[in-house]
Amino acid sequence: MNDAIVNINGSNVQTLELFFLLTVMMLLPSIIIMMTSFTRIIIVLSFTRTALGTQQTPPNMVLIGIALFLTLFIMSPVLDEINEQAYIPYKNEEITQEEALERASVPLRTFMLKQTETESLNMYLDFAGEEMPESIDELPMRVVIPAFMTSELKRGFIIGFLLFIPFLLIDMVVSSALMSMGMIMLPPATISLPFKLLLFVTVDGWQLLFSTLVRGFS
């Protein structure tokens, strides 16, 4: 009888763990978007494509793939820390599932707070009706995550604005040249596109952009 009860309880535990694993897998895309460097990277890459005026080149799948790999490079120290402090002890049955989740949230919270502006954090603390705690470890994730997302959106748009400036100058020069020659009906974007591509390739734009994005999180 006791053996049967143990088997039933063991089956219930395995079922709960399987359910938890499926839930995490379903939420993984949202976790990648909301709690990693992915948001800033994909915004900057989209602005770069728009500034170049290349329409759908590179395609969305290429930009998303690049953003995912850059996110993996940036988040590697955080993932290693989660693996050592949370996953391995949980796998070895040294800690419970709740404790593993708590340990896993610490490196993510630390990473997000390094990139979060104080103004955004204070705003969401005010929305939640809470005050700034003495330790950052006491900050709830429901405050940290939206504050981090807001800061990432702001930084992504600032970088996008700075990327537009040199290409906008090329468009203005080409437009002025066409108007001075009386070629009003010729679309300036058609003429400026080769010059923008030439500028981007000459300065090794992709490598410069990727290295700047990765170093921006260090």
PDB file of C-alpha atoms in Angstrom:
ATOM      1  CA  MET A   1       0.000   0.000   0.000  1.00  0.00           C
ATOM      2  CA  ASN A   2       2.780   2.404   0.937  1.00  0.00           C
ATOM      3  CA  ASP A   3       4.688   1.530  -2.224  1.00  0.00           C
ATOM      4  CA  ALA A   4       1.604   2.323  -4.287  1.00  0.00           C
ATOM      5  CA  ILE A   5       1.240   5.709  -2.595  1.00  0.00           C
ATOM      6  CA  VAL A   6       4.913   6.478  -3.265  1.00  0.00           C
ATOM      7  CA  ASN A   7       4.489   5.553  -6.926  1.00  0.00           C
ATOM      8  CA  ILE A   8       1.415   7.770  -7.245  1.00  0.00           C
ATOM      9  CA  ASN A   9       3.190  10.702  -5.586  1.00  0.00           C
ATOM     10  CA  GLY A  10       6.216  10.166  -7.812  1.00  0.00           C
ATOM     11  CA  SER A  11       4.012  10.189 -10.892  1.00  0.00           C
ATOM     12  CA  ASN A  12       2.342  13.410  -9.729  1.00  0.00           C
ATOM     13  CA  VAL A  13       5.753  15.057  -9.228  1.00  0.00           C
ATOM     14  CA  GLN A  14       6.910  14.006 -12.699  1.00  0.00           C
ATOM     15  CA  THR A  15       3.662  15.283 -14.206  1.00  0.00           C
ATOM     16  CA  LEU A  16       4.090  18.656 -12.506  1.00  0.00           C
ATOM     17  CA  GLU A  17       7.691  18.917 -13.665  1.00  0.00           C
ATOM     18  CA  LEU A  18       6.653  18.068 -17.233  1.00  0.00           C
ATOM     19  CA  PHE A  19       3.877  20.663 -17.076  1.00  0.00           C
ATOM     20  CA  PHE A  20       6.351  23.249 -15.764  1.00  0.00           C
ATOM     21  CA  LEU A  21       8.824  22.433 -18.554  1.00  0.00           C
ATOM     22  CA  LEU A  22       6.135  22.816 -21.226  1.00  0.00           C
ATOM     23  CA  THR A  23       5.053  26.137 -19.703  1.00  0.00           C
ATOM     24  CA  VAL A  24       8.623  27.443 -19.782  1.00  0.00           C
ATOM     25  CA  MET A  25       9.009  26.353 -23.410  1.00  0.00           C
ATOM     26  CA  MET A  26       5.791  28.173 -24.345  1.00  0.00           C
ATOM     27  CA  LEU A  27       6.955  31.329 -22.600  1.00  0.00           C
ATOM     28  CA  LEU A  28      10.516  31.131 -23.969  1.00  0.00           C
ATOM     29  CA  PRO A  29       9.918  33.569 -26.893  1.00  0.00           C
ATOM     30  CA  SER A  30       8.443  36.119 -24.487  1.00  0.00           C
ATOM     31  CA  ILE A  31      11.345  35.615 -22.060  1.00  0.00           C
ATOM     32  CA  ILE A  32      13.867  36.171 -24.869  1.00  0.00           C
ATOM     33  CA  ILE A  33      12.117  39.368 -25.943  1.00  0.00           C
ATOM     34  CA  MET A  34      11.425  40.835 -22.507  1.00  0.00           C
ATOM     35  CA  MET A  35      14.422  39.801 -20.406  1.00  0.00           C
ATOM     36  CA  THR A  36      17.428  39.769 -22.761  1.00  0.00           C
ATOM     37  CA  SER A  37      19.290  42.077 -25.135  1.00  0.00           C
ATOM     38  CA  PHE A  38      17.186  40.912 -28.103  1.00  0.00           C
ATOM     39  CA  THR A  39      14.844  43.915 -28.158  1.00  0.00           C
ATOM     40  CA  ARG A  40      17.536  46.561 -28.507  1.00  0.00           C
ATOM     41  CA  ILE A  41      19.429  44.566 -31.133  1.00  0.00           C
ATOM     42  CA  ILE A  42      16.451  43.884 -33.402  1.00  0.00           C
ATOM     43  CA  ILE A  43      15.329  47.533 -33.178  1.00  0.00           C
ATOM     44  CA  VAL A  44      18.782  48.775 -34.164  1.00  0.00           C
ATOM     45  CA  LEU A  45      19.021  46.292 -37.049  1.00  0.00           C
ATOM     46  CA  SER A  46      15.591  47.354 -38.326  1.00  0.00           C
ATOM     47  CA  PHE A  47      16.561  51.034 -38.166  1.00  0.00           C
ATOM     48  CA  THR A  48      19.790  50.249 -40.019  1.00  0.00           C
ATOM     49  CA  ARG A  49      17.910  48.573 -42.863  1.00  0.00           C
ATOM     50  CA  THR A  50      15.458  51.478 -43.058  1.00  0.00           C
ATOM     51  CA  ALA A  51      18.261  54.065 -43.032  1.00  0.00           C
ATOM     52  CA  LEU A  52      20.003  52.255 -45.885  1.00  0.00           C
ATOM     53  CA  GLY A  53      16.747  52.263 -47.838  1.00  0.00           C
ATOM     54  CA  THR A  54      17.166  48.654 -48.961  1.00  0.00           C
ATOM     55  CA  GLN A  55      13.490  47.763 -48.307  1.00  0.00           C
ATOM     56  CA  GLN A  56      13.471  44.047 -47.408  1.00  0.00           C
ATOM     57  CA  THR A  57      17.219  43.419 -47.682  1.00  0.00           C
ATOM     58  CA  PRO A  58      18.391  41.821 -45.423  1.00  0.00           C
ATOM     59  CA  PRO A  59      15.104  39.941 -44.936  1.00  0.00           C
ATOM     60  CA  ASN A  60      13.401  39.713 -41.553  1.00  0.00           C
ATOM     61  CA  MET A  61      14.527  36.125 -40.962  1.00  0.00           C
ATOM     62  CA  VAL A  62      18.169  37.144 -41.388  1.00  0.00           C
ATOM     63  CA  LEU A  63      17.816  40.059 -38.967  1.00  0.00           C
ATOM     64  CA  ILE A  64      16.079  37.874 -36.385  1.00  0.00           C
ATOM     65  CA  GLY A  65      18.767  35.183 -36.754  1.00  0.00           C
ATOM     66  CA  ILE A  66      21.559  37.718 -36.282  1.00  0.00           C
ATOM     67  CA  ALA A  67      19.762  39.223 -33.278  1.00  0.00           C
ATOM     68  CA  LEU A  68      19.365  35.783 -31.692  1.00  0.00           C
ATOM     69  CA  PHE A  69      23.047  34.901 -32.086  1.00  0.00           C
ATOM     70  CA  LEU A  70      24.203  38.289 -30.787  1.00  0.00           C
ATOM     71  CA  THR A  71      21.811  37.851 -27.858  1.00  0.00           C
ATOM     72  CA  LEU A  72      23.381  34.456 -27.171  1.00  0.00           C
ATOM     73  CA  PHE A  73      26.874  36.001 -27.097  1.00  0.00           C
ATOM     74  CA  ILE A  74      25.758  38.784 -24.772  1.00  0.00           C
ATOM     75  CA  MET A  75      23.729  36.568 -22.441  1.00  0.00           C
ATOM     76  CA  SER A  76      26.322  33.753 -22.211  1.00  0.00           C
ATOM     77  CA  PRO A  77      27.710  34.857 -18.798  1.00  0.00           C
ATOM     78  CA  VAL A  78      24.185  35.108 -17.415  1.00  0.00           C
ATOM     79  CA  LEU A  79      23.216  31.691 -18.792  1.00  0.00           C
ATOM     80  CA  ASP A  80      26.386  30.138 -17.370  1.00  0.00           C
ATOM     81  CA  GLU A  81      25.585  31.574 -13.950  1.00  0.00           C
ATOM     82  CA  ILE A  82      22.005  30.277 -14.110  1.00  0.00           C
ATOM     83  CA  ASN A  83      23.295  26.862 -15.133  1.00  0.00           C
ATOM     84  CA  GLU A  84      25.768  26.679 -12.242  1.00  0.00           C
ATOM     85  CA  GLN A  85      23.611  28.181  -9.501  1.00  0.00           C
ATOM     86  CA  ALA A  86      20.140  26.914 -10.432  1.00  0.00           C
ATOM     87  CA  TYR A  87      19.932  24.208 -13.088  1.00  0.00           C
ATOM     88  CA  ILE A  88      22.753  21.874 -12.003  1.00  0.00           C
ATOM     89  CA  PRO A  89      21.733  21.846  -8.300  1.00  0.00           C
ATOM     90  CA  TYR A  90      18.113  21.268  -9.330  1.00  0.00           C
ATOM     91  CA  LYS A  91      19.117  18.496 -11.716  1.00  0.00           C
ATOM     92  CA  ASN A  92      21.112  16.857  -8.924  1.00  0.00           C
ATOM     93  CA  GLU A  93      18.039  17.176  -6.655  1.00  0.00           C
ATOM     94  CA  GLU A  94      19.940  19.414  -4.241  1.00  0.00           C
ATOM     95  CA  ILE A  95      17.335  22.186  -4.316  1.00  0.00           C
ATOM     96  CA  THR A  96      13.609  22.422  -4.954  1.00  0.00           C
ATOM     97  CA  GLN A  97      11.933  23.793  -8.056  1.00  0.00           C
ATOM     98  CA  GLU A  98      10.928  27.005  -6.267  1.00  0.00           C
ATOM     99  CA  GLU A  99      14.468  27.597  -5.058  1.00  0.00           C
ATOM    100  CA  ALA A 100      15.830  26.929  -8.544  1.00  0.00           C
ATOM    101  CA  LEU A 101      13.509  29.571  -9.996  1.00  0.00           C
ATOM    102  CA  GLU A 102      14.551  32.031  -7.313  1.00  0.00           C
ATOM    103  CA  ARG A 103      18.237  31.419  -7.975  1.00  0.00           C
ATOM    104  CA  ALA A 104      17.745  31.688 -11.744  1.00  0.00           C
ATOM    105  CA  SER A 105      16.041  35.055 -11.396  1.00  0.00           C
ATOM    106  CA  VAL A 106      19.028  36.630  -9.605  1.00  0.00           C
ATOM    107  CA  PRO A 107      21.459  36.781 -12.600  1.00  0.00           C
ATOM    108  CA  LEU A 108      18.648  37.926 -14.899  1.00  0.00           C
ATOM    109  CA  ARG A 109      17.616  40.660 -12.460  1.00  0.00           C
ATOM    110  CA  THR A 110      21.232  41.814 -12.119  1.00  0.00           C
ATOM    111  CA  PHE A 111      21.667  41.943 -15.903  1.00  0.00           C
ATOM    112  CA  MET A 112      18.440  43.855 -16.469  1.00  0.00           C
ATOM    113  CA  LEU A 113      19.116  46.369 -13.700  1.00  0.00           C
ATOM    114  CA  LYS A 114      22.540  47.178 -15.193  1.00  0.00           C
ATOM    115  CA  GLN A 115      20.748  48.281 -18.369  1.00  0.00           C
ATOM    116  CA  THR A 116      17.769  49.948 -16.668  1.00  0.00           C
ATOM    117  CA  GLU A 117      17.566  53.688 -16.178  1.00  0.00           C
ATOM    118  CA  THR A 118      16.711  54.980 -12.726  1.00  0.00           C
ATOM    119  CA  GLU A 119      13.875  57.122 -14.104  1.00  0.00           C
ATOM    120  CA  SER A 120      12.144  54.110 -15.637  1.00  0.00           C
ATOM    121  CA  LEU A 121      12.585  52.078 -12.461  1.00  0.00           C
ATOM    122  CA  ASN A 122      11.165  54.852 -10.302  1.00  0.00           C
ATOM    123  CA  MET A 123       8.207  55.265 -12.656  1.00  0.00           C
ATOM    124  CA  TYR A 124       7.160  51.618 -12.404  1.00  0.00           C
ATOM    125  CA  LEU A 125       7.788  51.572  -8.671  1.00  0.00           C
ATOM    126  CA  ASP A 126       5.385  54.514  -8.459  1.00  0.00           C
ATOM    127  CA  PHE A 127       2.853  52.647 -10.611  1.00  0.00           C
ATOM    128  CA  ALA A 128       3.115  49.643  -8.276  1.00  0.00           C
ATOM    129  CA  GLY A 129       2.769  51.835  -5.200  1.00  0.00           C
ATOM    130  CA  GLU A 130       6.110  50.701  -3.799  1.00  0.00           C
ATOM    131  CA  GLU A 131       9.266  52.426  -2.632  1.00  0.00           C
ATOM    132  CA  MET A 132      12.844  51.722  -3.635  1.00  0.00           C
ATOM    133  CA  PRO A 133      14.093  48.903  -1.379  1.00  0.00           C
ATOM    134  CA  GLU A 134      17.471  48.954   0.321  1.00  0.00           C
ATOM    135  CA  SER A 135      18.754  46.053  -1.804  1.00  0.00           C
ATOM    136  CA  ILE A 136      18.180  45.505  -5.522  1.00  0.00           C
ATOM    137  CA  ASP A 137      17.547  41.836  -4.759  1.00  0.00           C
ATOM    138  CA  GLU A 138      14.275  42.889  -3.163  1.00  0.00           C
ATOM    139  CA  LEU A 139      12.973  44.528  -6.349  1.00  0.00           C
ATOM    140  CA  PRO A 140      10.035  42.541  -7.752  1.00  0.00           C
ATOM    141  CA  MET A 141      10.329  41.244 -11.308  1.00  0.00           C
ATOM    142  CA  ARG A 142       6.986  42.864 -12.192  1.00  0.00           C
ATOM    143  CA  VAL A 143       8.781  46.197 -11.771  1.00  0.00           C
ATOM    144  CA  VAL A 144      12.197  45.257 -13.150  1.00  0.00           C
ATOM    145  CA  ILE A 145      10.978  43.727 -16.436  1.00  0.00           C
ATOM    146  CA  PRO A 146       8.857  46.666 -17.732  1.00  0.00           C
ATOM    147  CA  ALA A 147      11.487  49.165 -16.566  1.00  0.00           C
ATOM    148  CA  PHE A 148      14.142  47.205 -18.448  1.00  0.00           C
ATOM    149  CA  MET A 149      11.954  47.039 -21.576  1.00  0.00           C
ATOM    150  CA  THR A 150      11.309  50.790 -21.470  1.00  0.00           C
ATOM    151  CA  SER A 151      15.024  51.546 -21.143  1.00  0.00           C
ATOM    152  CA  GLU A 152      15.870  49.169 -23.990  1.00  0.00           C
ATOM    153  CA  LEU A 153      13.292  50.775 -26.287  1.00  0.00           C
ATOM    154  CA  LYS A 154      14.705  54.218 -25.506  1.00  0.00           C
ATOM    155  CA  ARG A 155      18.299  53.159 -26.172  1.00  0.00           C
ATOM    156  CA  GLY A 156      17.302  51.344 -29.361  1.00  0.00           C
ATOM    157  CA  PHE A 157      15.597  54.444 -30.751  1.00  0.00           C
ATOM    158  CA  ILE A 158      18.516  56.693 -29.760  1.00  0.00           C
ATOM    159  CA  ILE A 159      20.957  54.414 -31.602  1.00  0.00           C
ATOM    160  CA  GLY A 160      18.571  54.313 -34.575  1.00  0.00           C
ATOM    161  CA  PHE A 161      18.476  58.115 -34.672  1.00  0.00           C
ATOM    162  CA  LEU A 162      22.275  58.313 -34.678  1.00  0.00           C
ATOM    163  CA  LEU A 163      22.425  55.728 -37.465  1.00  0.00           C
ATOM    164  CA  PHE A 164      20.092  57.807 -39.626  1.00  0.00           C
ATOM    165  CA  ILE A 165      22.228  60.961 -39.530  1.00  0.00           C
ATOM    166  CA  PRO A 166      25.014  60.031 -42.038  1.00  0.00           C
ATOM    167  CA  PHE A 167      22.560  58.437 -44.468  1.00  0.00           C
ATOM    168  CA  LEU A 168      20.220  61.419 -44.182  1.00  0.00           C
ATOM    169  CA  LEU A 169      23.106  63.716 -45.080  1.00  0.00           C
ATOM    170  CA  ILE A 170      23.751  61.666 -48.228  1.00  0.00           C
ATOM    171  CA  ASP A 171      20.068  61.933 -49.177  1.00  0.00           C
ATOM    172  CA  MET A 172      20.155  65.713 -48.680  1.00  0.00           C
ATOM    173  CA  VAL A 173      23.306  66.126 -50.783  1.00  0.00           C
ATOM    174  CA  VAL A 174      21.893  63.987 -53.595  1.00  0.00           C
ATOM    175  CA  SER A 175      18.549  65.816 -53.505  1.00  0.00           C
ATOM    176  CA  SER A 176      20.281  69.202 -53.667  1.00  0.00           C
ATOM    177  CA  ALA A 177      22.451  68.059 -56.565  1.00  0.00           C
ATOM    178  CA  LEU A 178      19.459  66.764 -58.523  1.00  0.00           C
ATOM    179  CA  MET A 179      17.490  69.957 -57.942  1.00  0.00           C
ATOM    180  CA  SER A 180      20.412  72.120 -59.033  1.00  0.00           C
ATOM    181  CA  MET A 181      20.610  70.113 -62.280  1.00  0.00           C
ATOM    182  CA  GLY A 182      16.868  70.402 -62.831  1.00  0.00           C
ATOM    183  CA  MET A 183      16.298  66.658 -62.501  1.00  0.00           C
ATOM    184  CA  ILE A 184      13.271  67.035 -60.248  1.00  0.00           C
ATOM    185  CA  MET A 185      11.396  63.995 -61.537  1.00  0.00           C
ATOM    186  CA  LEU A 186      14.235  61.566 -60.752  1.00  0.00           C
ATOM    187  CA  PRO A 187      13.733  59.926 -57.300  1.00  0.00           C
ATOM    188  CA  PRO A 188      16.659  60.923 -55.060  1.00  0.00           C
ATOM    189  CA  ALA A 189      16.511  57.546 -53.262  1.00  0.00           C
ATOM    190  CA  THR A 190      17.444  55.763 -56.487  1.00  0.00           C
ATOM    191  CA  ILE A 191      20.660  57.777 -56.798  1.00  0.00           C
ATOM    192  CA  SER A 192      21.554  57.933 -53.102  1.00  0.00           C
ATOM    193  CA  LEU A 193      21.190  54.184 -52.457  1.00  0.00           C
ATOM    194  CA  PRO A 194      24.522  53.200 -54.115  1.00  0.00           C
ATOM    195  CA  PHE A 195      26.345  55.942 -52.204  1.00  0.00           C
ATOM    196  CA  LYS A 196      24.832  54.819 -48.888  1.00  0.00           C
ATOM    197  CA  LEU A 197      25.789  51.220 -49.604  1.00  0.00           C
ATOM    198  CA  LEU A 198      29.296  52.341 -50.551  1.00  0.00           C
ATOM    199  CA  LEU A 199      29.653  54.282 -47.298  1.00  0.00           C
ATOM    200  CA  PHE A 200      28.364  51.373 -45.232  1.00  0.00           C
ATOM    201  CA  VAL A 201      30.660  48.840 -46.889  1.00  0.00           C
ATOM    202  CA  THR A 202      33.689  51.152 -46.775  1.00  0.00           C
ATOM    203  CA  VAL A 203      33.499  51.609 -43.004  1.00  0.00           C
ATOM    204  CA  ASP A 204      32.753  47.865 -42.541  1.00  0.00           C
ATOM    205  CA  GLY A 205      29.360  48.813 -41.183  1.00  0.00           C
ATOM    206  CA  TRP A 206      28.033  45.426 -40.102  1.00  0.00           C
ATOM    207  CA  GLN A 207      31.107  44.518 -38.080  1.00  0.00           C
ATOM    208  CA  LEU A 208      31.228  47.982 -36.528  1.00  0.00           C
ATOM    209  CA  LEU A 209      27.524  47.828 -35.682  1.00  0.00           C
ATOM    210  CA  PHE A 210      27.677  44.330 -34.169  1.00  0.00           C
ATOM    211  CA  SER A 211      30.764  45.067 -32.071  1.00  0.00           C
ATOM    212  CA  THR A 212      29.199  48.290 -30.768  1.00  0.00           C
ATOM    213  CA  LEU A 213      25.987  46.490 -29.812  1.00  0.00           C
ATOM    214  CA  VAL A 214      27.801  43.702 -27.966  1.00  0.00           C
ATOM    215  CA  ARG A 215      30.134  46.084 -26.123  1.00  0.00           C
ATOM    216  CA  GLY A 216      27.192  48.276 -25.183  1.00  0.00           C
ATOM    217  CA  PHE A 217      25.983  45.549 -22.794  1.00  0.00           C
ATOM    218  CA  SER A 218      29.327  44.889 -21.117  1.00  0.00           C
TER     219      SER A 218
END
